Coordinates of C-alpha atoms in Angstrom, one line a residue:
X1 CA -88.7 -7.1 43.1
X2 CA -88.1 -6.0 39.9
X3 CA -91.4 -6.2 38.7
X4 CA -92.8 -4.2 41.6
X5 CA -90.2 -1.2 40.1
X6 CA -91.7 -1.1 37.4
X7 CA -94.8 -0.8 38.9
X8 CA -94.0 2.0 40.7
X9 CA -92.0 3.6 38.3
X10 CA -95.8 3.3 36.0
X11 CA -97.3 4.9 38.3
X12 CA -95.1 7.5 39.1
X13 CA -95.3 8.6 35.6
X14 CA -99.1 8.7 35.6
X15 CA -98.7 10.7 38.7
X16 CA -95.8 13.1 37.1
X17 CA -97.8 13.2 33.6
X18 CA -101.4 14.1 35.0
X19 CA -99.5 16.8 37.3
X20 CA -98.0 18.4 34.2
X21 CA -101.2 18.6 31.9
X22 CA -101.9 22.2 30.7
X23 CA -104.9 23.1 33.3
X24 CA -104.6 24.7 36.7
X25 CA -107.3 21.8 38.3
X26 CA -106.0 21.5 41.9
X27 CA -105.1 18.0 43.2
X28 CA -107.1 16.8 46.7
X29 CA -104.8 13.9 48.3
X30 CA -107.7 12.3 50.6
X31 CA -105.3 11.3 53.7
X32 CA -106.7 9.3 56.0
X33 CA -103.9 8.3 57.8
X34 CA -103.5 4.7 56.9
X35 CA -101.3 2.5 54.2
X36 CA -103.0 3.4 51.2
X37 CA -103.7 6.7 51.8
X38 CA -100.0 7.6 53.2
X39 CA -98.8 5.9 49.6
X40 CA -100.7 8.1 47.7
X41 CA -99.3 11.2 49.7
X42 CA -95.8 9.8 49.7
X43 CA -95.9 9.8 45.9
X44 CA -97.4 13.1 45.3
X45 CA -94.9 15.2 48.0
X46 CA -92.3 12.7 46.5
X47 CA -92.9 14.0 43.2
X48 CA -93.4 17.9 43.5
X49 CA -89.7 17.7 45.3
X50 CA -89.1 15.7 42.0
X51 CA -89.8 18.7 39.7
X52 CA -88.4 22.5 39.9
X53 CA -89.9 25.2 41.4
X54 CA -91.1 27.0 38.2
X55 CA -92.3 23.4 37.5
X56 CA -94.8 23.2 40.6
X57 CA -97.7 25.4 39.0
X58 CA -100.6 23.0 40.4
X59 CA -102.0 23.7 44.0
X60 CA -102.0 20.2 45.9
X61 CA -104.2 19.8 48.6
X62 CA -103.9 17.1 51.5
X63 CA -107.0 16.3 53.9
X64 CA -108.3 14.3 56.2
X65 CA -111.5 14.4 58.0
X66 CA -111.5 13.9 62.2
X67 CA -115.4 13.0 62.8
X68 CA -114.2 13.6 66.4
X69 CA -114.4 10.4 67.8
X70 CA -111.5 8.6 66.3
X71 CA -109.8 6.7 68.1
X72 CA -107.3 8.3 69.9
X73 CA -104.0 6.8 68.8
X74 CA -104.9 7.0 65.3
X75 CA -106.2 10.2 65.4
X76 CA -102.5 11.1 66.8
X77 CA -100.9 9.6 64.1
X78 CA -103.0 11.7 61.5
X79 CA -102.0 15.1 63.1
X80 CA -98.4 14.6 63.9
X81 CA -98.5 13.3 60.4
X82 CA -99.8 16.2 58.9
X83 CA -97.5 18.7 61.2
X84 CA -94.3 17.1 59.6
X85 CA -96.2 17.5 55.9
X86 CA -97.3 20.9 56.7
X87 CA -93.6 21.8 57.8
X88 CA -91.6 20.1 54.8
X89 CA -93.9 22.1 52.6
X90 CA -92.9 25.2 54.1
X91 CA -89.6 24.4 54.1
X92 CA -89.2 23.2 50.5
X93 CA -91.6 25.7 49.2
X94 CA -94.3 23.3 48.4
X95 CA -97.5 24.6 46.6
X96 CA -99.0 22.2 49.5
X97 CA -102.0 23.2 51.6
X98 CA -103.1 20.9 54.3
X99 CA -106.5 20.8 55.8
X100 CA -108.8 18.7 58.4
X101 CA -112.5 18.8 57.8
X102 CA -114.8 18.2 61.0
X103 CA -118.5 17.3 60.7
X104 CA -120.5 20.5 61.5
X105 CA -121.3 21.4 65.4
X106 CA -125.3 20.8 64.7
X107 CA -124.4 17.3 63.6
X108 CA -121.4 15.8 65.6
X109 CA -121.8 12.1 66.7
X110 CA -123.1 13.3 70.7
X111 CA -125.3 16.3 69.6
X112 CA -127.1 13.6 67.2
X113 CA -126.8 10.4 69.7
X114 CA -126.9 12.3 73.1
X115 CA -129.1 16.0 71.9
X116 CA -131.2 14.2 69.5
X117 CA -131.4 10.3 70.8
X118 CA -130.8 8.6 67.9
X119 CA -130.3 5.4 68.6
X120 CA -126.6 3.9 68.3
X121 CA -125.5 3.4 64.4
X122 CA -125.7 -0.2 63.1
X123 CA -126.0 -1.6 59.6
X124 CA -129.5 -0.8 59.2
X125 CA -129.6 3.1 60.2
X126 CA -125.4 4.2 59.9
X127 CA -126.4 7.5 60.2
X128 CA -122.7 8.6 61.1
X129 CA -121.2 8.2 57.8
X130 CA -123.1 11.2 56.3
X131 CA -123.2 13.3 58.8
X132 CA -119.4 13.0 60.0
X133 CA -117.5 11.8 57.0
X134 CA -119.0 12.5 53.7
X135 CA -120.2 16.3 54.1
X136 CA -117.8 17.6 55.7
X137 CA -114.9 16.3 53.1
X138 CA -117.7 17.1 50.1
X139 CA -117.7 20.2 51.4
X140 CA -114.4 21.3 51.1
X141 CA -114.1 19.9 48.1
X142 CA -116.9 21.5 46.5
X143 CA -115.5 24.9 47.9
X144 CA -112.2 24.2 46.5
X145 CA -114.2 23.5 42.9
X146 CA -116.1 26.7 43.2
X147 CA -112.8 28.5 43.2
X148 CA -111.1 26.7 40.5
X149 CA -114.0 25.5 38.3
X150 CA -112.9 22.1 39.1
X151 CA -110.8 19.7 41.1
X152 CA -108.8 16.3 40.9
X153 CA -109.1 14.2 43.7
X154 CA -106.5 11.8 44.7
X155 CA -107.6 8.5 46.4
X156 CA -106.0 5.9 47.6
X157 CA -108.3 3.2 46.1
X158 CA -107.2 -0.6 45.3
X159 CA -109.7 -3.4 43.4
X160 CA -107.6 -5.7 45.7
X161 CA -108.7 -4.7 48.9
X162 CA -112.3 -6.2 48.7
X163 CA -114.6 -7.6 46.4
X164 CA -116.9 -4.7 47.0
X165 CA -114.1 -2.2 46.2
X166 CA -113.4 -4.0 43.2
X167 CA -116.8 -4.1 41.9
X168 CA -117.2 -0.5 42.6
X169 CA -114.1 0.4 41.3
X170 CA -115.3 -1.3 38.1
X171 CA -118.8 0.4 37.7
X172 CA -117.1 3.8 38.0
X173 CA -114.3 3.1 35.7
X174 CA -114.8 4.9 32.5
X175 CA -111.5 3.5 30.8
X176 CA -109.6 6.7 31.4
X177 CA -107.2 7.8 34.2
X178 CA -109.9 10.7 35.7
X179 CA -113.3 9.4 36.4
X180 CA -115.7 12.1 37.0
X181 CA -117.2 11.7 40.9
X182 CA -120.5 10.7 41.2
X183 CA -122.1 13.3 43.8
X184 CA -119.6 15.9 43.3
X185 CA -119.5 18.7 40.6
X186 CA -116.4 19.4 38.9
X187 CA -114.4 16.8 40.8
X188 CA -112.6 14.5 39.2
X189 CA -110.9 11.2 40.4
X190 CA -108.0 10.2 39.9
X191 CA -107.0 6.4 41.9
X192 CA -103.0 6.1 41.2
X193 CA -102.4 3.0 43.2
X194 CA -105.8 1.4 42.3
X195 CA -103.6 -2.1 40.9
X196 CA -101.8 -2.5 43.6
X197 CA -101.7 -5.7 45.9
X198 CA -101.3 -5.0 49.7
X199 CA -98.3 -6.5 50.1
X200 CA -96.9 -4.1 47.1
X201 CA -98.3 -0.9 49.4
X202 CA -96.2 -2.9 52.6
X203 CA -93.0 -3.8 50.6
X204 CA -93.0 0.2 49.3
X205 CA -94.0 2.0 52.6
X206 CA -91.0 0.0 54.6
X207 CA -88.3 0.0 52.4
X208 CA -88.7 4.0 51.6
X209 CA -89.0 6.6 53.8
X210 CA -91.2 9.5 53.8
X211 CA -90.4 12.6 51.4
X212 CA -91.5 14.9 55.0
X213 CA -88.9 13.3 57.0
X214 CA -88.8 10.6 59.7
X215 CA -89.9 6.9 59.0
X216 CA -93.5 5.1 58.2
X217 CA -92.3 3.3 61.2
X218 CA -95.2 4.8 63.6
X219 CA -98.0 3.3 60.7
X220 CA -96.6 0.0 60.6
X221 CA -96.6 -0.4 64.3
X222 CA -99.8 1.6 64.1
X223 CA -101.5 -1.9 61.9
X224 CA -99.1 -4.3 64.0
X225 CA -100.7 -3.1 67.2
X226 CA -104.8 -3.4 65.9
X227 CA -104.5 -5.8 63.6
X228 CA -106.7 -4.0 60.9
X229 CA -106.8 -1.1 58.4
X230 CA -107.9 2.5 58.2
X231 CA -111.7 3.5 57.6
X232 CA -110.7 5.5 53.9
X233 CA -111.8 9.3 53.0
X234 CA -115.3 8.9 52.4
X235 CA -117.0 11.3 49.8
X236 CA -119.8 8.8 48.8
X237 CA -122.1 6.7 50.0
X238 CA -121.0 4.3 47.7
X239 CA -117.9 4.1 50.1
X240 CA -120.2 3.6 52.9
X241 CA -119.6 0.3 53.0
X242 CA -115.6 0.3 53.8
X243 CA -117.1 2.1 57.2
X244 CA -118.0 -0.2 59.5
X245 CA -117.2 -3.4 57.7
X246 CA -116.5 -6.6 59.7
X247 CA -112.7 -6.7 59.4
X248 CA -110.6 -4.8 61.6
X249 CA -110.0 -1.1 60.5
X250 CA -109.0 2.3 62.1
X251 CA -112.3 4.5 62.9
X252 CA -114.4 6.1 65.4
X253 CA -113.9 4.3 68.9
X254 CA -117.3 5.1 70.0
X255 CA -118.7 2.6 65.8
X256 CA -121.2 0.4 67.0
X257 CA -121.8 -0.4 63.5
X258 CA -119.3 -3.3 64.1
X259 CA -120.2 -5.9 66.6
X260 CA -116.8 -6.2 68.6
X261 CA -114.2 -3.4 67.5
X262 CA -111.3 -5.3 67.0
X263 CA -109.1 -2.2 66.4
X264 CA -109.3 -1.0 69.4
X265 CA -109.2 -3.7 71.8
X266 CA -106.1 -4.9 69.0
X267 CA -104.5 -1.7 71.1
X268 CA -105.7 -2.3 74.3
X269 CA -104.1 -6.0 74.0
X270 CA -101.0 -4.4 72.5
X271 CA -100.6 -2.4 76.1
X272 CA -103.0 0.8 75.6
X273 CA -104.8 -0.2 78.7
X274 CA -106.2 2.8 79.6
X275 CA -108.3 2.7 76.3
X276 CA -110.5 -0.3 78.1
X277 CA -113.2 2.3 79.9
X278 CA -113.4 3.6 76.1
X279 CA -114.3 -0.1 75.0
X280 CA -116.6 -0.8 77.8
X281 CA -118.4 2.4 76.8
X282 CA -118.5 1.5 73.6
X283 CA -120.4 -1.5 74.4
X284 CA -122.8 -0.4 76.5
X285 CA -123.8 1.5 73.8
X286 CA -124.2 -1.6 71.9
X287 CA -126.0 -3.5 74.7
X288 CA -128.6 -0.6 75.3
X289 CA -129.6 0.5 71.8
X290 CA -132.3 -1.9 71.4
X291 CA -133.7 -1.5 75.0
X292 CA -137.6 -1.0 74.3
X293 CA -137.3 0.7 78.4
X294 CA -134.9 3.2 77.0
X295 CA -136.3 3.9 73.5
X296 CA -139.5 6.5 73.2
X297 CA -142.8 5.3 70.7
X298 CA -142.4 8.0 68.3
X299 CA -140.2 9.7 65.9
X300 CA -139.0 13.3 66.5
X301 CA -141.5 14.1 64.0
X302 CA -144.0 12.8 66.6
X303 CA -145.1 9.9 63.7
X304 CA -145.4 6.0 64.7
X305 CA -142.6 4.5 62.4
X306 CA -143.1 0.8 60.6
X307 CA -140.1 -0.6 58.1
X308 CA -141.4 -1.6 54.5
X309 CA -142.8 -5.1 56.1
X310 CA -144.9 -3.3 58.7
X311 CA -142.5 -3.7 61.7
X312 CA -142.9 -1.4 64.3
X313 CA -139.6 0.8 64.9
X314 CA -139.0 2.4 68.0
X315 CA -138.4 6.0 68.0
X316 CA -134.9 7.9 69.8
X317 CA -133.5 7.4 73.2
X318 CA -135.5 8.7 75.9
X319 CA -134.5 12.1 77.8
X320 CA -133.5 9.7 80.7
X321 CA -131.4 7.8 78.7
X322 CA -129.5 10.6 77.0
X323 CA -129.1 12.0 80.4
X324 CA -127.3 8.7 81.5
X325 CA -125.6 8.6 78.5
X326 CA -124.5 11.7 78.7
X327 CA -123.5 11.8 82.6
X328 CA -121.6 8.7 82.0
X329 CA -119.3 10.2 78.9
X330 CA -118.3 13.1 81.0
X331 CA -117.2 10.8 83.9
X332 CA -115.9 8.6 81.2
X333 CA -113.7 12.3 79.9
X334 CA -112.4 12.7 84.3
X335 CA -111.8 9.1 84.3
X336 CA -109.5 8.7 80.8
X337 CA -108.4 12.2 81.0
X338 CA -109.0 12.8 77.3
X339 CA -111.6 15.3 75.2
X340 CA -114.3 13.3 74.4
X341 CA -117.0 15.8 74.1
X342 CA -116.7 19.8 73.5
X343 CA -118.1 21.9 75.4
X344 CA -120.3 23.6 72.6
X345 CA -121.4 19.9 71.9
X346 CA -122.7 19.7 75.2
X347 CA -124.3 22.8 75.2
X348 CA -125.7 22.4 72.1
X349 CA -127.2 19.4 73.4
X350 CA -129.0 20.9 76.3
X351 CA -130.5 23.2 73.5
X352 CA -132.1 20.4 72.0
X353 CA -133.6 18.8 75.3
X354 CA -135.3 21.9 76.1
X355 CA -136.9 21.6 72.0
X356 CA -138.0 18.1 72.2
X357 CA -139.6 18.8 76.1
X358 CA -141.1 22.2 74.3
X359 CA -142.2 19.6 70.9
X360 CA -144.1 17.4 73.4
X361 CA -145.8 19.9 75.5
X362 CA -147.0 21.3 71.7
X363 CA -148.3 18.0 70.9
X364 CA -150.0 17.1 74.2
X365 CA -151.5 20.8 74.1
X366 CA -152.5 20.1 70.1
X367 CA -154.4 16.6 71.3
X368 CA -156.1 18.2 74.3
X369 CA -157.4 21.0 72.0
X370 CA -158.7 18.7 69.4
X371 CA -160.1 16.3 71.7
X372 CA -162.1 19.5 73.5
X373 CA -163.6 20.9 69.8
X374 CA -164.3 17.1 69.0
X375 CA -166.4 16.6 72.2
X376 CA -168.4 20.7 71.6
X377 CA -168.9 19.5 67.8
X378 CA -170.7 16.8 69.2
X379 CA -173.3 18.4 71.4

């Protein structure tokens, strides 16, 4: 016990020293509403309540991305969260702004599965990350770095929680406290908790409670009830591993990247029943991706596609099929009584219905007029 003070009382002096240096770099707190994450953001709110007023010069930032299909309890958790943040900062007179990224309308998860047909995520084409995750976050980052010159972002990293996140930890470590980020210009990283053990992050987050008020109570039984961990901020593909991996972490409830999404039926077995038509839908996503009935011969681009051994891949989900796919979500929404799909999205997706029918008709009109000059060159 007294060995994990001193721990923590290391790192909050690396936190309290690196807030004091003489720059005006603002801090981004990646919150993602699980353990590690909600460590990281105790400590910082912990220690600008710490310091006086005239002492809280540095702008802190806390953000965490909805990809808007996240599961539903967690996604809960994250915004009543950051409501009692958002309100302790205003009451204390924090220099604390907190923000939600979203991926952009063009390229939510249903206008790209649904408007577009790409088939359902898996390991081999996890187009979701990208799209949902890592631009959106970037973005805000890079706007924040565009104001200040540059930024410090605060993760909620630990070598112990994989091999892989130790070995990527390690390749990125440059033997100071801020790494610079490998996509991002003028973002720095800083990882305050990165040598902790999980049961270190466990022992801290139930014996204190949070600097905003109220208890970590809700997060333990938020882990208790799925049995897994959070899907981390992602600003990298190198973290595109930690989404989707095969243990049991908080995400999207519609990842088929996983093949059974233990997190959610973790819930469901907890007593969430009425998250079971979500699961069902989920897999029948799974079950129909690889339908050869459902998928169409070509690429948008209207090319034949072959991996880097020759294999033929089929192209996106037929019209038909993202018409079923898409009647069956909004039945799915009246059934659960809960937004799954916006309205824009749905509209949006219409839109791109009436470009791939419009594509086609170009292509089939493109062949017949080739074919015709082909057979008048050749009498």
């Amino acid at each position: 016990m007294e060995a994990e003070g001193k721990l923590f009382d290391t790192i909050r002096a690396e936190i309290s020293d690196e807030y004091a240096q003489p720059h005006e770099k603002p801090w981004i707190v990646g919150f993602s509403g699980g353990k590690d994450s909600t460590l990281v953001t105790h400590l910082v709110v912990e220690h600008l309540l710490s310091i006086p007023r005239s002492d809280r010069l540095r702008q802190v930032h806390i953000v965490a991305n909805d990809t808007l299909v996240e599961s539903p309890l967690v996604i809960g958790h994250i915004h009543e969260r950051l409501a009692e943040i958002e309100h302790a900062a205003s009451a204390f007179d924090l220099p604390v702004t907190v923000a939600t990224t979203a991926p952009d309308a063009d390229q939510t998860f249903w206008v790209n599965l649904i408007g577009r047909g790409y088939p359902s995520p898996n390991r081999s084409f996890r187009w979701c990350t990208d799209r949902m995750k890592i631009r959106p976050t970037s973005r805000y980052i890079r706007a924040q770095a565009n104001l200040a010159g540059e930024v410090i972002l605060l993760l909620g990293v630990r070598r112990s929680e994989s091999a892989a996140r130790a070995s990527t930890v390690a390749r990125y470590d440059n033997g100071e406290r801020l790494n610079r980020h490998n996509d991002l210009t003028g973002c720095f990283v800083f990882r305050p908790i990165v040598n902790l053990d999980t049961d270190d992050v466990w022992e801290f987050l139930a014996t204190n409670d949070p600097p905003w008020g109220g208890s970590h109570r809700r997060l333990i039984d938020l882990y208790r009830d799925a049995g897994g961990g959070e899907c981390p901020v992602v600003t990298s593909k190198d973290d595109a591993p930690s989404c989707g991996t095969r243990s049991s972490r908080f995400g999207c409830w519609t990842c088929t990247v996983v093949k059974k999404d233990r997190s959610l039926a973790g819930f469901i077995e907890a007593g969430f029943g009425r998250f079971s038509p979500l699961l069902e839908f989920r897999d029948w996503l799974v079950a129909i991706r690889n339908d050869p009935d459902r998928r169409l011969a070509r690429r948008r681009n209207g090319r034949f596609s072959y991996s880097k051994s020759g294999v033929y891949i089929p192209g996106p989900f037929t019209v038909s099929t993202r018409k079923e796919i898409l009647d069956r979500l909004l039945e799915l929404q009246t059934e659960t009584r809960m937004q799954l799909i916006g309205d824009d999205e749905v509209q949006r997706i219409h839109e791109l219905w009436i470009e791939d029918v419009l594509a086609v008709a170009a292509r089939h009109h493109e062949n017949d007029r080739t074919t015709a000059m082909e057979g008048v060159s050749s009498v």
